[in-house]
Amino acid sequence: MATFLYRLGRFSFRKRHFVALFWVALLALAGAGAAGAPAAGNSSFSIPGTEAQKAFDLLDERFPGTSADGATARVVFKAPDGQKMTDPGNKAAVQDTVEELSGGSEVVQVSDPYQGGGVSRDGSIAYASVTYEVSGMELEESSREALKAAAEDARASGLTVEIGGDALQAVPETGSAEIIGIGVAAVVLVITLGSLLAAGLPLLTAIVGVGIGVASITALASTLDLGSTTSILASMIGLAVGIDYALFVVSRYRAELAEGRTREEAAGRAVGTAGSAVVFAGLTVVIALVGLSVVNIPMLTKMGIAAAGTVAVAVLIALTLIPALLGYAGRRVRPAGEKSKLLGGGRAKDAKDKAERPNMGTRWASFVVRRPLAVLLLGVVGLGAAAVPAGSLELGLPDDGSQPVSTTQRRAYDLLSEGFGPGFNGPLVVVVDAEGSDDPQAVFKQAGDEIKALDNVVNVAPAAPNKAGDTATIAVIPDAKPSSVATEDLVHDIRAAGADIADATGADVLVTGATAMNIDVSQKLNDALVPYLVLVVGLAFLLLIVVFRSILVPLKAALGFLLSVLAALGAVVAVYQWGWLSGLMGVEETGPIMSMMPIFMVGVVFGLAMDYEVFLVTRIREAHVHGEKPAQAVVTGFRYSARVVTAAAIIMIAVFSGFIGSSDSMVKMIGFGLATAVLFDAFVVRMAIVPAVLALLGEKAWWLPKWLDRALPNVDVEGESLAALDRAADKDDEDKELVRA
């Protein structure tokens, strides 16, 4: 592989005009597709194989025309102090609002609070439910504006009016903190590479790669039903790995220049060595992201594949566009150890002085090699302590109660809780399928009576049968809020009672609704986590055996990953569930951790953790393959790679931290989780635990059974074939000298 990538690097350097034109054309093509495509909305949410989804599909079949999957809105009214919603003036204002909303082109039905029990017992609060014929993703902007206008007209009469539901769900915004993250990355690149131009190359290529990825996602959003969150997560991951991959290639290029190679040769060598590590690091990220499809949640699968595509583009750009731009830069990108005049450089340092002066990476690695057991124990105990909160992990999906208090959705949620109780925000829909029963009406009544007898039930509405009379819906209002354990227990209790009814009557009793769907999603994700870990870690373990030609090094990499991801989950629980530092992180409402968070974080963090493992350990193995003893190889590897790996980690942390400012709770939480995981993995696992374990194992770290060594392909990540080219060239030079002599 090293030889192929070496040739690719030299080709891209020589044919820089062609390569640059290709990527610019691809960016323009993707941009044109995005410009002409409809805007992304909120992806439709389906969970195949769950009871909630089965009931949802049954509603579509047995209640045609009711738009079971349509967007909904709850317009909540509160009377001024001292007044009631039943006062004539307030009642007239509400009815005018209902009439105004009923005229919408996409509206199926608007409930009248005064006819459907939509007024609170104390008379201070009322609500009207609006059902649309299309999903929130497909809802036209004119319908949203009409909803807002109707609420504004009601406010003019003196009422407090707020709107809840998914009809007003907005495309999440990442905030200005994302720009700050990129700014931090730029500063780190300048310090690391010693040149504004060299620092600009990784930023430029990362932006090109993310631009292509996000534009492609935008262009395909409507066709493939990709939600707005998909492009944000793809840009988050693509930007981080794009900068890092380019940084490794540029850094190796400068190191090759310092060895005295020509610029074209240095570009080829950089792509042949660092590029090999980029390919395998990128493969681990892609495996982790594509592996999310095993969960069988379409939205999660699409998010993973879209992000994986962006990572693949980042790898290709690092291998081709970076050497092409280095060709354009020429002498303005200086050898390692030199700084530009603007940054106080201009004079090359004496090579001998540089070689004799140990850098920080060398000093740190030397310390770890001398005290491996103490460093190992300290690192493991520290991460173990950080992971303790993960034992209290509670999963759920966000509702309007997790929105910032500044939003109308959150204020509507609070008003409904105040007027009707916390469980009113998470009604359960029980679907009774009595198609095969002799007396469907008796079955409907039996189901309602048994549900009323359960604990934690505030209200059970009369059964509402369909036209055929064989299926009915029963609305159930829990006593607790939607995300509570008590509500989850109630769902399980209703399903247990439904199983008894099914045994006695042959009728199916199914529970659905947003709350039940959230509970089923959490359970499905919990069940999928172990198979997902086995698949992803197993495939990456095999890949790393090929890369490192070792059994213990990949095993150590996988165990180190588990430590860092558990510690990161512990930090997420401490902040978003327990409320530690919640003000600093902009967490307005603590509660269960988003159901998709653990499995998504496991996938992404595993891929990123293997990035640092590949970049760091390949340098160590390269030194060992070239004849150094294990302990010295660790020091040599850190001497050449610790600075760059540290910079790469700081860049990733900065980029991920930028997304903590997002308005979307899932993006905010994932940004924090990924930034924390990179912090733990890069600076504790890879920089401390990895060298300590390698020092303790010594030569055994590189043990591989002979039969397996013969069976595995030689991918040559360390560039041994390139070293062979050097030896062959040196021999040719010696032969020529002998001939002349």
XYZ file of C-alpha atoms in Angstrom, residues 252-539:
288
model
C 5.136 14.298 7.607
C 5.859 16.289 4.429
C 7.782 18.873 6.465
C 9.670 16.081 8.240
C 10.665 14.582 4.878
C 11.851 17.986 3.672
C 14.007 18.243 6.796
C 15.624 14.947 5.751
C 16.822 16.678 2.587
C 14.352 15.227 0.053
C 13.041 17.147 -2.931
C 9.530 18.552 -2.612
C 7.967 16.071 -5.003
C 9.715 13.171 -3.296
C 8.705 14.509 0.142
C 5.062 14.692 -0.970
C 5.211 11.088 -2.193
C 6.849 9.898 1.027
C 4.364 11.794 3.194
C 1.381 10.217 1.434
C 3.080 6.800 1.386
C 3.702 6.778 5.157
C 1.291 9.150 6.942
C -1.234 8.518 4.156
C -1.242 4.797 4.955
C -2.134 5.616 8.549
C -4.835 7.998 7.297
C -6.390 5.235 5.168
C -6.621 2.757 8.025
C -7.704 5.372 10.554
C -10.427 6.469 8.146
C -11.484 2.856 7.621
C -12.028 2.363 11.352
C -14.208 5.498 11.498
C -16.209 4.363 8.458
C -16.680 0.860 9.923
C -17.918 2.364 13.185
C -20.365 4.716 11.462
C -21.726 2.281 8.883
C -22.027 -0.322 11.653
C -24.815 1.807 13.163
C -27.101 0.165 10.597
C -27.202 -3.005 12.759
C -29.462 -1.134 15.186
C -32.158 -1.126 12.465
C -33.332 2.412 13.165
C -33.533 4.080 9.731
C -32.742 7.581 10.994
C -29.619 6.394 12.826
C -28.518 4.336 9.822
C -28.819 7.350 7.514
C -26.911 9.563 9.950
C -24.098 7.014 10.169
C -23.809 6.446 6.415
C -23.905 10.183 5.663
C -21.162 10.892 8.218
C -19.132 7.932 6.891
C -19.346 9.374 3.384
C -17.985 12.687 4.642
C -15.095 10.874 6.370
C -14.311 8.975 3.139
C -14.134 12.299 1.279
C -11.760 13.642 3.971
C -9.445 10.648 3.450
C -9.377 11.087 -0.335
C -8.689 14.806 0.010
C -5.787 14.177 2.401
C -4.262 11.740 -0.111
C -4.685 13.869 -3.256
C -5.604 17.511 -2.695
C -3.063 18.077 0.100
C -0.032 17.042 -2.044
C -1.463 19.100 -4.924
C -1.710 22.212 -2.740
C 1.770 21.541 -1.361
C 2.937 21.690 -4.951
C 1.347 25.121 -5.337
C 2.819 26.300 -2.029
C 6.378 25.436 -3.050
C 9.060 26.878 -0.773
C 6.506 28.715 1.359
C 5.945 25.464 3.308
C 9.203 25.009 5.192
C 10.957 21.902 6.539
C 10.234 20.769 10.094
C 12.056 22.925 12.632
C 11.840 26.097 10.555
C 9.327 28.878 11.051
C 8.191 31.507 8.613
C 9.695 35.001 8.968
C 6.287 36.298 10.037
C 6.407 33.985 13.062
C 9.966 34.855 14.026
C 11.753 32.262 11.909
C 13.828 32.484 8.780
C 16.926 30.651 9.937
C 17.218 26.882 9.880
C 18.256 25.475 13.228
C 21.398 23.430 13.429
C 20.359 19.826 12.709
C 22.786 18.436 15.273
C 21.452 20.704 18.021
C 17.895 19.660 17.124
C 18.745 15.982 17.268
C 20.445 16.336 20.650
C 17.715 18.441 22.231
C 14.810 16.207 23.376
C 11.376 17.632 22.743
C 8.439 17.373 25.137
C 7.201 14.143 23.534
C 10.596 12.540 24.060
C 10.775 13.660 27.681
C 7.257 12.437 28.430
C 7.780 9.054 26.763
C 11.086 8.605 28.602
C 9.298 9.278 31.905
C 6.518 6.772 31.090
C 9.041 4.108 30.055
C 10.813 4.551 33.396
C 7.562 4.446 35.451
C 5.160 2.363 33.335
C 3.268 0.643 36.156
C 2.567 3.865 38.094
C 1.388 5.680 34.951
C -0.812 2.728 33.952
C -2.473 2.475 37.368
C -3.026 6.237 37.636
C -4.600 6.375 34.172
C -6.892 3.391 34.720
C -8.017 4.543 38.181
C -8.650 8.097 36.942
C -10.797 6.953 34.018
C -12.572 4.462 36.265
C -13.517 7.258 38.657
C -14.813 9.402 35.775
C -16.888 6.446 34.561
C -18.733 5.974 37.894
C -21.735 8.202 36.968
C -22.334 6.024 33.886
C -23.737 3.396 36.261
C -26.733 5.719 36.811
C -27.388 6.187 33.086
C -31.067 6.682 32.241
C -32.121 6.768 28.591
C -34.973 8.598 26.905
C -35.789 10.816 23.941
C -36.245 14.596 24.190
C -39.673 16.198 24.289
C -40.779 19.799 24.582
C -39.907 19.654 28.286
C -36.202 19.527 27.370
C -36.405 22.660 25.209
C -34.963 25.965 26.474
C -37.443 28.005 28.530
C -37.138 30.764 25.935
C -39.013 28.685 23.336
C -42.766 28.695 22.883
C -42.758 24.873 22.835
C -41.293 24.733 26.338
C -43.679 27.388 27.664
C -46.647 25.497 26.175
C -45.372 22.314 27.849
C -45.169 24.069 31.218
C -48.642 25.583 30.868
C -50.174 22.181 30.063
C -48.403 20.657 33.070
C -49.731 23.455 35.249
C -53.304 23.117 34.046
C -53.717 19.409 33.405
C -50.842 17.663 35.199
C -47.373 16.562 34.019
C -48.649 13.408 32.332
C -50.845 15.389 29.962
C -47.770 16.182 27.849
C -47.211 12.480 27.172
C -50.590 10.845 26.456
C -50.564 7.163 25.583
C -52.629 5.841 22.693
C -53.921 2.310 23.199
C -55.039 0.630 19.973
C -57.427 -2.309 20.411
C -57.639 -4.564 17.337
C -60.784 -6.677 17.843
C -61.196 -7.705 14.214
C -61.341 -11.402 15.123
C -63.524 -10.938 18.210
C -67.237 -11.849 18.418
C -68.087 -8.752 20.465
C -65.654 -5.880 19.741
C -67.585 -3.393 21.903
C -67.242 -5.642 24.945
C -63.499 -5.960 24.275
C -63.128 -2.173 24.022
C -64.940 -1.711 27.359
C -62.892 -4.452 29.032
C -59.646 -2.853 27.862
C -60.693 0.568 29.165
C -61.773 -0.826 32.535
C -58.534 -2.751 33.052
C -56.407 0.270 32.163
C -58.379 2.457 34.635
C -57.541 -0.004 37.407
C -53.770 0.407 36.887
C -51.586 2.632 39.041
C -50.338 6.011 37.796
C -53.370 6.622 35.537
C -55.133 10.007 35.724
C -57.707 9.626 32.984
C -58.866 7.043 30.439
C -61.002 8.374 27.574
C -63.902 6.307 26.208
C -62.960 4.002 23.342
C -63.223 5.644 19.899
C -63.940 2.923 17.290
C -63.358 3.220 13.563
C -66.133 3.107 10.959
C -65.888 -0.672 10.627
C -66.233 -1.033 14.396
C -63.396 -3.569 14.629
C -60.658 -1.278 15.972
C -60.692 1.448 18.606
C -58.300 3.913 20.185
C -58.222 4.698 23.904
C -56.373 7.806 25.118
C -54.649 7.351 28.472
C -53.229 10.227 30.536
C -50.437 9.145 32.936
C -49.905 10.769 36.301
C -46.177 11.413 35.756
C -44.259 13.307 33.097
C -43.423 11.538 29.813
C -39.735 10.882 30.575
C -40.319 9.450 34.062
C -39.726 5.873 35.179
C -43.341 5.769 36.429
C -44.681 6.400 32.910
C -42.400 3.724 31.490
C -43.707 1.276 34.097
C -47.283 2.190 33.129
C -46.585 1.356 29.465
C -45.286 -2.064 30.511
C -48.308 -2.577 32.775
C -50.756 -1.751 29.972
C -48.960 -4.179 27.676
C -49.100 -6.893 30.323
C -52.835 -6.311 30.751
C -53.207 -6.357 26.974
C -51.545 -9.752 26.796
C -54.160 -11.119 29.229
C -56.973 -9.624 27.134
C -55.464 -11.162 24.005
C -55.382 -14.585 25.667
C -59.016 -14.275 26.727
C -60.567 -12.647 23.642
C -58.096 -12.965 20.770
C -57.921 -9.161 20.398
C -54.594 -7.351 20.128
C -53.967 -4.462 22.533
C -51.092 -2.225 21.449
C -49.639 0.925 23.036
C -48.278 3.740 20.882
C -47.882 7.507 20.923
C -44.725 9.594 21.199
C -44.048 8.501 24.784
C -44.426 4.788 24.030
C -42.314 5.214 20.896
C -39.547 6.807 22.968
C -39.639 3.922 25.435
C -39.454 1.355 22.615
C -36.551 3.211 20.990
C -34.600 3.223 24.249
C -35.173 -0.507 24.677
C -34.204 -1.245 21.079
C -30.992 0.749 21.420
C -30.148 -0.966 24.699
C -30.642 -4.369 23.092
C -28.499 -3.403 20.095
C -25.547 -1.958 22.011
C -23.737 -5.243 22.742
C -24.134 -6.711 19.206
C -22.986 -3.389 17.802
C -19.920 -3.331 20.030
C -19.060 -6.914 19.064
C -19.405 -6.143 15.353
C -17.530 -2.856 15.275
C -14.789 -3.727 17.751
C -14.396 -7.154 16.138
C -13.981 -5.778 12.602
